[in-house]
Short mmCIF file of C-alpha atoms in Angstrom, two decimals:
data_model
loop_
_atom_site.label_atom_id
_atom_site.label_comp_id
_atom_site.label_asym_id
_atom_site.label_seq_id
_atom_site.Cartn_x
_atom_site.Cartn_y
_atom_site.Cartn_z
CA MET G 1 0.01 0.01 -0.01
CA LYS G 2 2.84 2.31 0.89
CA ARG G 3 4.49 1.46 -2.41
CA LEU G 4 1.39 2.42 -4.33
CA SER G 5 1.10 5.64 -2.42
CA VAL G 6 4.73 6.55 -3.32
CA LEU G 7 4.10 5.74 -6.93
CA PHE G 8 1.00 7.89 -6.94
CA LEU G 9 2.93 10.80 -5.40
CA VAL G 10 5.71 10.51 -7.94
CA PHE G 11 3.15 10.40 -10.77
CA SER G 12 1.32 13.47 -9.37
CA LEU G 13 4.50 15.50 -9.19
CA CYS G 14 5.51 14.52 -12.71
CA PHE G 15 2.04 15.41 -13.89
CA ASN G 16 2.18 18.82 -12.15
CA VAL G 17 5.61 19.62 -13.62
CA PHE G 18 4.43 18.59 -17.10
CA SER G 19 1.21 20.55 -16.78
CA GLN G 20 3.02 23.67 -15.68
CA THR G 21 5.15 23.74 -18.83
CA LYS G 22 3.71 26.48 -21.00
CA THR G 23 3.20 26.20 -24.73
CA ALA G 24 4.15 29.00 -27.15
CA GLN G 25 0.43 29.96 -27.32
CA ASP G 26 0.28 30.12 -23.49
CA VAL G 27 3.29 32.48 -23.38
CA LEU G 28 1.85 34.66 -26.14
CA ASN G 29 -1.53 34.75 -24.48
CA ASP G 30 0.00 35.78 -21.14
CA PHE G 31 1.85 38.58 -22.94
CA ILE G 32 -0.95 40.08 -24.97
CA SER G 33 -3.46 39.80 -22.16
CA GLN G 34 -1.61 42.29 -19.96
CA SER G 35 -3.97 45.16 -19.12
CA GLU G 36 -1.39 47.80 -20.14
CA LEU G 37 -1.46 46.39 -23.62
CA LYS G 38 -5.33 46.39 -23.89
CA ASN G 39 -5.39 49.33 -26.25
CA ALA G 40 -2.00 48.91 -27.76
CA SER G 41 -0.93 47.74 -31.19
CA VAL G 42 1.07 44.57 -30.60
CA SER G 43 3.10 42.54 -33.04
CA VAL G 44 5.11 39.36 -32.29
CA TYR G 45 6.93 37.11 -34.65
CA ALA G 46 9.55 34.40 -33.98
CA GLU G 47 11.14 31.38 -35.61
CA ASN G 48 13.25 28.57 -34.18
CA LEU G 49 16.29 28.52 -36.45
CA THR G 50 17.55 25.24 -35.05
CA THR G 51 14.41 23.21 -35.75
CA ASN G 52 13.17 25.53 -38.68
CA THR G 53 9.73 25.90 -37.00
CA LEU G 54 7.41 28.84 -36.33
CA VAL G 55 7.19 29.91 -32.66
CA PHE G 56 4.98 33.01 -32.74
CA ASP G 57 3.01 34.76 -35.47
CA TYR G 58 0.74 37.46 -34.04
CA ASN G 59 -0.08 40.53 -36.14
CA SER G 60 3.24 39.95 -37.87
CA ASN G 61 2.23 41.99 -40.92
CA LEU G 62 1.19 45.03 -38.91
CA ALA G 63 3.53 47.93 -39.69
CA LEU G 64 4.51 49.76 -36.47
CA ALA G 65 7.05 52.28 -35.21
CA PRO G 66 9.99 50.23 -33.94
CA ALA G 67 11.89 52.89 -32.05
CA SER G 68 15.68 52.08 -31.75
CA VAL G 69 15.23 48.43 -33.00
CA LEU G 70 15.37 50.17 -36.37
CA LYS G 71 19.15 50.60 -35.88
CA LEU G 72 19.42 46.94 -36.94
CA VAL G 73 18.60 48.10 -40.48
CA PRO G 74 21.45 50.59 -41.16
CA THR G 75 24.03 48.52 -39.21
CA SER G 76 23.24 45.27 -41.03
CA MET G 77 23.15 47.01 -44.41
CA ALA G 78 26.36 48.99 -43.83
CA LEU G 79 28.24 45.73 -42.98
CA GLU G 80 26.85 44.14 -46.19
CA LEU G 81 27.49 47.08 -48.46
CA PHE G 82 30.88 48.28 -47.18
CA GLY G 83 32.39 45.37 -45.28
CA ALA G 84 33.37 45.03 -41.62
CA ASP G 85 36.86 46.51 -42.13
CA TYR G 86 35.80 49.63 -44.03
CA LYS G 87 37.03 52.96 -42.64
CA PHE G 88 35.75 56.49 -43.25
CA LYS G 89 38.22 59.28 -43.89
CA THR G 90 38.76 63.01 -43.27
CA GLU G 91 41.35 64.92 -45.21
CA LEU G 92 43.46 68.01 -44.59
CA ALA G 93 44.41 69.90 -47.77
CA TYR G 94 45.58 73.30 -48.95
CA SER G 95 45.30 75.40 -52.04
CA GLY G 96 47.84 77.91 -53.28
CA GLN G 97 51.57 77.86 -52.50
CA ILE G 98 53.71 77.84 -49.37
CA SER G 99 56.44 80.55 -49.52
CA ALA G 100 59.94 80.18 -48.13
CA ASP G 101 59.04 82.31 -45.05
CA GLY G 102 56.32 79.75 -44.09
CA THR G 103 53.30 81.70 -45.43
CA LEU G 104 50.49 79.67 -47.02
CA ASN G 105 49.16 81.94 -49.77
CA GLY G 106 45.95 80.03 -50.10
CA ASP G 107 43.34 78.30 -48.04
CA LEU G 108 43.58 75.40 -45.49
CA TYR G 109 40.78 72.83 -45.74
CA ILE G 110 39.23 70.18 -43.55
CA ILE G 111 37.48 67.88 -45.98
CA GLY G 112 34.71 65.77 -44.52
CA TYR G 113 33.63 62.48 -45.85
CA GLY G 114 31.03 61.67 -43.19
CA ASP G 115 33.12 59.93 -40.51
CA PRO G 116 30.38 59.32 -37.92
CA CYS G 117 32.72 59.48 -34.93
CA LEU G 118 35.56 61.93 -35.82
CA GLY G 119 37.30 62.86 -32.54
CA SER G 120 34.94 60.78 -30.44
CA GLN G 121 35.93 59.80 -26.92
CA ASN G 122 34.30 56.42 -27.61
CA PHE G 123 37.34 55.68 -29.74
CA THR G 124 40.36 57.22 -28.08
CA SER G 125 42.67 54.52 -29.45
CA THR G 126 41.92 56.01 -32.93
CA TYR G 127 41.63 59.76 -32.24
CA GLY G 128 43.33 60.25 -28.88
CA LYS G 129 41.94 61.71 -25.74
CA ASP G 130 39.98 64.96 -25.47
CA PHE G 131 40.92 67.16 -28.42
CA GLU G 132 44.18 65.44 -29.20
CA ILE G 133 43.23 65.08 -32.85
CA LEU G 134 43.49 68.87 -33.26
CA GLN G 135 47.07 68.76 -32.10
CA THR G 136 47.75 65.87 -34.48
CA TRP G 137 46.43 67.98 -37.32
CA THR G 138 48.32 71.05 -36.13
CA ASN G 139 51.55 68.99 -36.15
CA GLU G 140 50.89 68.02 -39.75
CA VAL G 141 50.51 71.68 -40.64
CA LYS G 142 53.80 72.38 -38.86
CA ASN G 143 55.46 69.67 -40.90
CA LEU G 144 54.71 71.70 -43.96
CA ASN G 145 56.66 74.64 -42.35
CA ILE G 146 53.47 76.75 -42.42
CA LYS G 147 53.67 79.66 -39.94
CA LYS G 148 51.00 81.95 -41.35
CA ILE G 149 47.87 81.29 -43.35
CA LYS G 150 47.19 84.14 -45.73
CA GLY G 151 43.77 82.84 -46.65
CA ASN G 152 40.88 81.06 -45.00
CA ILE G 153 40.46 77.87 -42.96
CA ILE G 154 37.53 76.08 -44.62
CA ALA G 155 35.32 73.28 -43.49
CA ASP G 156 34.27 71.40 -46.60
CA ILE G 157 30.98 69.54 -46.08
CA SER G 158 30.23 69.16 -49.81
CA TYR G 159 30.32 65.31 -49.61
CA PHE G 160 26.78 65.19 -48.29
CA GLY G 161 26.02 68.91 -48.46
CA GLU G 162 23.90 70.34 -45.64
CA ILE G 163 21.98 67.59 -43.87
CA PRO G 164 18.60 68.89 -42.69
CA ILE G 165 16.97 67.92 -39.43
CA PRO G 166 14.31 65.36 -40.33
CA ASP G 167 10.91 67.02 -40.64
CA ASP G 168 9.14 64.46 -38.44
CA TRP G 169 11.44 64.53 -35.41
CA ILE G 170 9.60 66.26 -32.62
CA TRP G 171 10.62 69.65 -31.27
CA GLU G 172 11.43 68.20 -27.80
CA ASP G 173 14.05 65.88 -29.28
CA ILE G 174 16.11 67.83 -31.87
CA ALA G 175 18.26 70.01 -29.55
CA ASN G 176 19.08 67.13 -27.24
CA TYR G 177 22.00 64.67 -27.54
CA PHE G 178 19.96 62.02 -29.25
CA GLY G 179 18.48 64.39 -31.88
CA ASN G 180 21.54 65.34 -34.02
CA GLN G 181 21.09 64.88 -37.77
CA GLY G 182 24.79 64.56 -38.54
CA SER G 183 27.22 66.20 -40.95
CA SER G 184 29.97 65.47 -43.43
CA LEU G 185 32.16 66.82 -40.60
CA ASN G 186 30.94 65.44 -37.30
CA PHE G 187 33.12 66.28 -34.32
CA VAL G 188 33.30 64.75 -30.82
CA ASP G 189 29.94 63.15 -31.39
CA ASN G 190 28.37 66.56 -31.93
CA LEU G 191 27.80 66.83 -28.20
CA TYR G 192 28.09 69.51 -25.57
CA TYR G 193 27.59 69.24 -21.87
CA LEU G 194 25.59 71.47 -19.46
CA HIS G 195 26.60 71.21 -15.84
CA PHE G 196 23.87 72.06 -13.37
CA LYS G 197 23.83 72.72 -9.59
CA THR G 198 20.39 71.92 -8.34
CA GLY G 199 18.62 73.32 -5.30
CA TYR G 200 17.89 71.79 -1.91
CA THR G 201 14.11 72.31 -1.95
CA ASN G 202 11.49 70.97 -4.29
CA GLY G 203 10.85 73.53 -7.06
CA ALA G 204 14.06 75.55 -6.42
CA ALA G 205 15.83 77.15 -9.35
CA THR G 206 18.90 75.48 -10.83
CA ILE G 207 22.17 77.11 -11.95
CA ILE G 208 24.23 76.22 -15.09
CA THR G 209 27.74 76.23 -13.70
CA LYS G 210 29.74 75.20 -16.77
CA ILE G 211 29.35 74.51 -20.50
CA GLU G 212 31.71 72.08 -22.17
CA PRO G 213 33.32 72.49 -24.57
CA GLU G 214 33.94 76.21 -24.36
CA GLY G 215 33.55 78.58 -27.32
CA LEU G 216 30.30 77.28 -28.79
CA GLY G 217 28.74 80.75 -28.55
CA TYR G 218 25.48 79.37 -27.18
CA LYS G 219 23.28 81.18 -24.66
CA PHE G 220 20.78 79.44 -22.42
CA ASP G 221 17.49 80.52 -20.87
CA ASN G 222 17.49 78.13 -17.89
CA GLN G 223 14.03 77.30 -16.61
CA VAL G 224 14.92 73.94 -15.07
CA LEU G 225 13.71 73.40 -11.51
CA SER G 226 14.89 71.04 -8.76
CA SER G 227 12.69 68.02 -8.06
CA SER G 228 12.42 65.58 -5.10
CA THR G 229 10.61 62.96 -7.33
CA VAL G 230 12.42 62.80 -10.64
CA TRP G 231 16.00 62.22 -11.76
CA ASP G 232 16.38 63.74 -15.21
CA ASN G 233 13.49 65.32 -16.96
CA ALA G 234 15.21 68.29 -18.53
CA TYR G 235 15.09 69.11 -22.26
CA ILE G 236 16.89 71.59 -24.39
CA TYR G 237 14.89 73.51 -27.02
CA TYR G 238 16.00 75.53 -30.01
CA THR G 239 14.65 79.07 -30.45
CA ALA G 240 14.36 81.42 -33.48
CA ASP G 241 18.02 82.42 -32.78
CA LYS G 242 20.20 79.38 -33.53
CA ASN G 243 22.61 80.38 -30.76
CA GLN G 244 19.87 80.90 -28.10
CA MET G 245 18.51 77.81 -26.33
CA GLN G 246 15.86 77.21 -23.70
CA VAL G 247 16.20 74.48 -21.08
CA LYS G 248 12.99 73.36 -19.38
CA GLY G 249 11.88 70.61 -17.07
CA SER G 250 13.29 69.29 -13.84
CA LEU G 251 16.39 67.60 -12.43
CA ALA G 252 17.05 65.74 -9.15
CA TRP G 253 17.53 68.06 -6.17
CA LYS G 254 20.62 68.31 -4.05
CA GLN G 255 23.09 67.67 -6.93
CA ASP G 256 26.32 69.70 -7.13
CA ASP G 257 27.10 68.58 -10.77
CA PHE G 258 24.28 67.15 -12.82
CA VAL G 259 25.22 66.85 -16.49
CA VAL G 260 22.76 67.22 -19.38
CA LYS G 261 23.94 66.55 -22.91
CA GLY G 262 22.95 68.74 -25.87
CA SER G 263 23.39 68.63 -29.62
CA ILE G 264 25.92 70.84 -31.43
CA ARG G 265 23.77 72.15 -34.29
CA GLU G 266 26.56 72.80 -36.79
CA PRO G 267 29.57 70.69 -35.72
CA GLU G 268 31.56 71.71 -38.84
CA ARG G 269 31.52 75.34 -37.63
CA TYR G 270 32.71 74.33 -34.21
CA LEU G 271 35.43 72.11 -35.64
CA VAL G 272 36.97 74.76 -37.89
CA GLN G 273 36.92 77.23 -34.98
CA ALA G 274 38.57 74.83 -32.57
CA PHE G 275 41.19 73.94 -35.16
CA SER G 276 41.99 77.60 -35.82
CA GLN G 277 42.37 78.19 -32.08
CA ASN G 278 44.72 75.21 -31.76
CA LEU G 279 46.81 76.44 -34.68
CA ASN G 280 47.01 79.94 -33.10
CA SER G 281 48.10 78.55 -29.75
CA ASN G 282 50.91 76.76 -31.66
CA GLY G 283 52.09 80.00 -33.26
CA ILE G 284 50.37 79.61 -36.65
CA SER G 285 48.42 82.82 -37.39
CA LEU G 286 45.48 83.29 -39.67
CA ASP G 287 45.11 86.27 -41.98
CA GLY G 288 41.62 85.40 -43.26
CA ASN G 289 38.29 83.99 -42.11
CA LEU G 290 36.76 80.75 -40.94
CA LYS G 291 34.28 79.35 -43.52
CA VAL G 292 31.98 76.42 -44.19
CA ILE G 293 31.34 75.40 -47.78
CA SER G 294 28.66 72.90 -48.88
CA ALA G 295 29.84 72.92 -52.50
CA PHE G 296 33.40 72.94 -53.79
CA ASP G 297 34.71 74.36 -57.05
CA ILE G 298 36.52 71.41 -58.58
CA ASN G 299 38.57 73.80 -60.72
CA VAL G 300 40.47 74.94 -57.55
CA PRO G 301 43.44 72.66 -57.13
CA ARG G 302 43.98 71.26 -53.62
CA LYS G 303 46.86 69.17 -52.24
CA VAL G 304 45.84 66.62 -49.60
CA PHE G 305 48.65 66.31 -47.00
CA HIS G 306 47.04 64.26 -44.24
CA THR G 307 44.25 61.76 -43.97
CA THR G 308 42.56 60.68 -40.73
CA TYR G 309 40.81 57.35 -40.75
CA SER G 310 37.93 56.20 -38.55
CA PRO G 311 37.83 52.88 -36.57
CA LYS G 312 36.71 49.82 -38.52
CA LEU G 313 33.04 49.88 -39.50
CA SER G 314 32.41 46.75 -37.34
CA ASP G 315 33.55 48.80 -34.25
CA ILE G 316 31.19 51.65 -35.15
CA VAL G 317 28.37 49.14 -35.70
CA ASP G 318 29.15 47.69 -32.22
CA TYR G 319 28.80 51.07 -30.53
CA THR G 320 25.70 51.95 -32.57
CA ASN G 321 23.79 48.84 -31.46
CA ILE G 322 25.18 48.24 -27.99
CA ARG G 323 24.86 51.90 -26.92
CA SER G 324 21.97 52.70 -29.26
CA PHE G 325 23.78 55.75 -30.63
CA ASN G 326 21.46 57.74 -32.90
CA LEU G 327 24.11 59.85 -34.67
CA TYR G 328 26.05 56.87 -35.90
CA ALA G 329 22.91 55.17 -37.28
CA GLU G 330 21.92 58.30 -39.13
CA MET G 331 25.41 58.67 -40.62
CA LEU G 332 25.51 55.10 -41.80
CA ALA G 333 22.21 55.67 -43.52
CA HIS G 334 23.68 58.67 -45.36
CA HIS G 335 26.56 56.56 -46.54
CA ILE G 336 24.15 53.93 -47.75
CA MET G 337 22.13 56.57 -49.62
CA LYS G 338 25.29 57.91 -51.20
CA LYS G 339 26.39 54.48 -52.39
CA THR G 340 22.98 53.43 -53.74
CA GLU G 341 22.09 56.91 -55.08
CA LYS G 342 18.61 56.47 -53.70
CA SER G 343 16.55 57.81 -50.78
CA TRP G 344 16.84 56.00 -47.43
CA ASN G 345 13.51 54.20 -47.81
CA GLU G 346 14.20 53.25 -51.39
CA SER G 347 17.66 51.93 -50.45
CA VAL G 348 16.17 49.72 -47.70
CA VAL G 349 13.30 48.43 -49.75
CA GLU G 350 15.55 47.57 -52.72
CA PHE G 351 18.23 45.96 -50.67
CA TRP G 352 15.96 43.62 -48.67
CA LYS G 353 13.77 42.76 -51.65
CA LYS G 354 16.82 41.26 -53.20
CA LYS G 355 17.11 39.11 -50.09
CA SER G 356 13.59 37.76 -50.68
CA ILE G 357 11.89 39.78 -47.98
CA ASP G 358 8.39 41.03 -48.53
CA THR G 359 8.78 44.79 -48.06
CA ASP G 360 5.07 45.74 -48.43
CA GLY G 361 4.21 48.44 -45.83
CA LEU G 362 7.81 49.24 -45.08
CA GLU G 363 8.13 53.03 -44.79
CA LEU G 364 11.14 54.61 -43.04
CA SER G 365 11.62 58.27 -42.21
CA ASP G 366 14.93 57.93 -40.39
CA ALA G 367 17.53 55.31 -39.49
CA CYS G 368 17.83 55.64 -35.77
CA GLY G 369 14.19 55.09 -34.80
CA LEU G 370 13.43 58.51 -33.42
CA SER G 371 10.57 59.21 -35.76
CA ARG G 372 7.07 57.95 -34.92
CA PHE G 373 6.48 57.86 -38.72
CA ASN G 374 8.69 54.83 -39.28
CA ALA G 375 6.65 51.71 -40.14
CA ILE G 376 8.00 48.17 -40.29
CA THR G 377 6.59 44.76 -39.51
CA THR G 378 8.01 42.17 -37.09
CA LYS G 379 8.07 39.62 -39.90
CA GLN G 380 10.31 42.01 -41.94
CA ILE G 381 12.58 42.55 -38.95
CA VAL G 382 12.90 38.78 -38.42
CA GLY G 383 13.55 38.28 -42.12
CA MET G 384 16.49 40.68 -41.87
CA LEU G 385 17.85 39.06 -38.75
CA LYS G 386 17.34 35.57 -40.21
CA TYR G 387 19.41 36.60 -43.28
CA MET G 388 22.16 38.12 -41.19
CA GLY G 389 22.20 35.07 -38.91
CA LEU G 390 22.18 32.38 -41.59
CA TYR G 391 23.61 33.72 -44.81
CA SER G 392 25.70 36.80 -44.25
CA ALA G 393 29.49 36.75 -44.34
CA ASN G 394 29.26 39.33 -41.54
CA LYS G 395 27.01 37.27 -39.30
CA ASP G 396 29.52 37.03 -36.45
CA LYS G 397 30.28 40.77 -36.52
CA PHE G 398 26.63 41.54 -36.55
CA PHE G 399 25.74 39.15 -33.79
CA THR G 400 28.41 40.46 -31.41
CA SER G 401 27.07 43.98 -31.89
CA LEU G 402 23.81 43.12 -30.16
CA PRO G 403 23.64 43.80 -26.37
CA ILE G 404 23.32 40.82 -24.09
CA ALA G 405 20.60 40.80 -21.42
CA GLY G 406 22.03 41.38 -17.97
CA THR G 407 25.53 41.99 -19.35
CA ASN G 408 26.17 45.10 -21.46
CA GLY G 409 24.92 48.20 -23.25
CA THR G 410 21.26 49.12 -23.16
CA MET G 411 20.37 45.58 -22.02
CA SER G 412 22.71 45.56 -19.00
CA ARG G 413 19.93 45.82 -16.48
CA PHE G 414 17.36 43.71 -18.27
CA CYS G 415 16.32 40.21 -17.30
CA ILE G 416 18.82 40.07 -14.46
CA GLY G 417 18.27 36.94 -12.38
CA THR G 418 15.95 35.33 -14.93
CA LYS G 419 16.50 32.46 -17.31
CA ALA G 420 16.83 35.00 -20.14
CA GLN G 421 19.95 36.59 -18.70
CA ASN G 422 22.93 35.96 -21.04
CA ARG G 423 20.70 33.92 -23.44
CA LEU G 424 19.02 36.96 -24.91
CA HIS G 425 21.02 38.98 -27.54
CA ALA G 426 18.83 41.78 -28.72
CA LYS G 427 18.45 45.44 -29.70
CA SER G 428 15.85 47.30 -27.63
CA GLY G 429 13.85 50.32 -28.61
CA SER G 430 11.89 52.89 -26.55
CA ILE G 431 10.25 56.18 -27.27
CA ALA G 432 7.04 57.59 -25.78
CA ARG G 433 4.54 54.69 -25.40
CA VAL G 434 6.64 52.48 -27.69
CA ARG G 435 8.66 49.47 -26.54
CA SER G 436 10.31 46.90 -28.79
CA TYR G 437 12.93 44.18 -28.85
CA ALA G 438 14.44 42.14 -31.72
CA GLY G 439 17.29 39.66 -31.90
CA TYR G 440 18.15 36.12 -30.94
CA ILE G 441 17.47 34.07 -27.79
CA TYR G 442 18.53 30.58 -26.85
CA ASN G 443 15.95 28.39 -25.19
CA SER G 444 16.63 25.77 -22.51
CA ASN G 445 17.47 23.14 -25.22
CA GLY G 446 20.04 25.46 -26.80
CA ASP G 447 17.84 26.17 -29.81
CA GLU G 448 18.39 29.58 -31.36
CA ILE G 449 15.16 31.61 -31.75
CA VAL G 450 15.06 34.71 -33.85
CA PHE G 451 12.32 37.17 -32.93
CA ALA G 452 10.85 40.67 -33.05
CA VAL G 453 8.31 42.11 -30.67
CA VAL G 454 6.93 45.66 -31.19
CA VAL G 455 4.35 47.43 -29.00
CA ASN G 456 2.94 50.82 -29.85
CA ASN G 457 0.69 52.93 -27.59
CA HIS G 458 0.97 50.88 -24.39
CA SER G 459 -0.23 52.52 -21.13
CA ALA G 460 2.45 51.19 -18.82
CA ASN G 461 5.08 53.19 -16.93
CA SER G 462 8.75 52.41 -17.65
CA TYR G 463 9.11 49.95 -14.83
CA ARG G 464 5.95 48.02 -15.64
CA ILE G 465 6.58 47.68 -19.42
CA LYS G 466 10.15 46.45 -18.67
CA LYS G 467 8.70 43.80 -16.32
CA ILE G 468 6.09 42.63 -18.91
CA PHE G 469 8.85 42.04 -21.44
CA GLU G 470 11.19 40.46 -18.86
CA ASP G 471 8.44 37.91 -17.96
CA PHE G 472 7.82 37.24 -21.65
CA PHE G 473 11.47 36.47 -22.49
CA ALA G 474 11.94 34.39 -19.28
CA ALA G 475 8.93 32.24 -20.32
CA LEU G 476 10.21 32.05 -23.92
CA VAL G 477 13.36 30.27 -22.78
CA ASP G 478 11.23 27.31 -21.58
CA ILE G 479 9.37 26.85 -24.76
CA GLU G 480 10.50 23.72 -26.52
#
């Protein structure tokens, strides 16, 4: 009798364990039934690459705004079109002649070819620390025995011409660090830094104590208040005067040095100014003006005397995806457009059609995902990821550019302590009421699942929407 009881208990336990194992449909139902997604547009698509089977297909043809998941498009295409080892260049050149007394009777040029990260502190091994690149360039001028420039110092941005701010980026975004449209001559990530000292009472005024780098010529109408309930809710706004900014919102109280990042509107102008100052501090004088040109007269002969190269494209792609860096994504898109001689949307559609992806409904306004007018389906995203994972010669470079849950980049605090930690390799995306993830995840059997999940117009706060997705991915690991 005791033996029968033991057998019954073992059977019951096994039955409970088996019955608690959720199917793919169970996991999907749990996800889409969350109250915060009741009025949202939700799309989920996933395939098991190991078994070649479908895992999820829910509204997979619904075209939605993907936020920063969209960065997967320019990064994958750039690797395919240019190659992982490709480098962007910036040239120094001069026109005219250098006399025996060290006078350049002509102009000194910085010629931009759209290096996304020229001078960036994200790549100090390439450009040096701080503004070391300016001294490197100054030394190259010295090597020509130039002591005086009897002409102009010119920033040449004719490679792309003037890049306009996308029409459908919202006003709240475009003056902040994530809203820079890029240039043929980007410099130090087109960023400046506002240092705030906040008050000790709720609602107290704040003080801007320092602006870095110096010499931008910007003025700020500071309306930021101290807050006991928020950390960083301050935004920079352009005004009718391009050198006058407004800063509104609130920052955490009781902070001696709270840093807010802004976008340098015309980085080429700042670069030519900073270079001129560095030349002057090294005893090289200028008898002329600082200029920016968006078109160059090819009849004017120029001699290139120095070329600065960027890091490898694969390194730029890594930073773009792992840190979700908007500027780099936008610049990669401009290079793709230059190569294909088509608009961004046309370039994307044509490229992926050739990879047998159905591009119906695909409409892209930018490359970084900031625009709410972007429209892409989860099935299209998975198609791109599937191609990169199975057929691309750059598949390893692309895969390692994706953040790992609980480990690095924008996913470093995601899924910590869950089964999805370290199994989930994905790009995340988030703008107002939008949350999305796309990439690869390994289930408990070691199967590789490629997926995309996009939610538009959810009603959850940031903590809650993060938890909904964490629960989804943790459950996805156990699906066989």
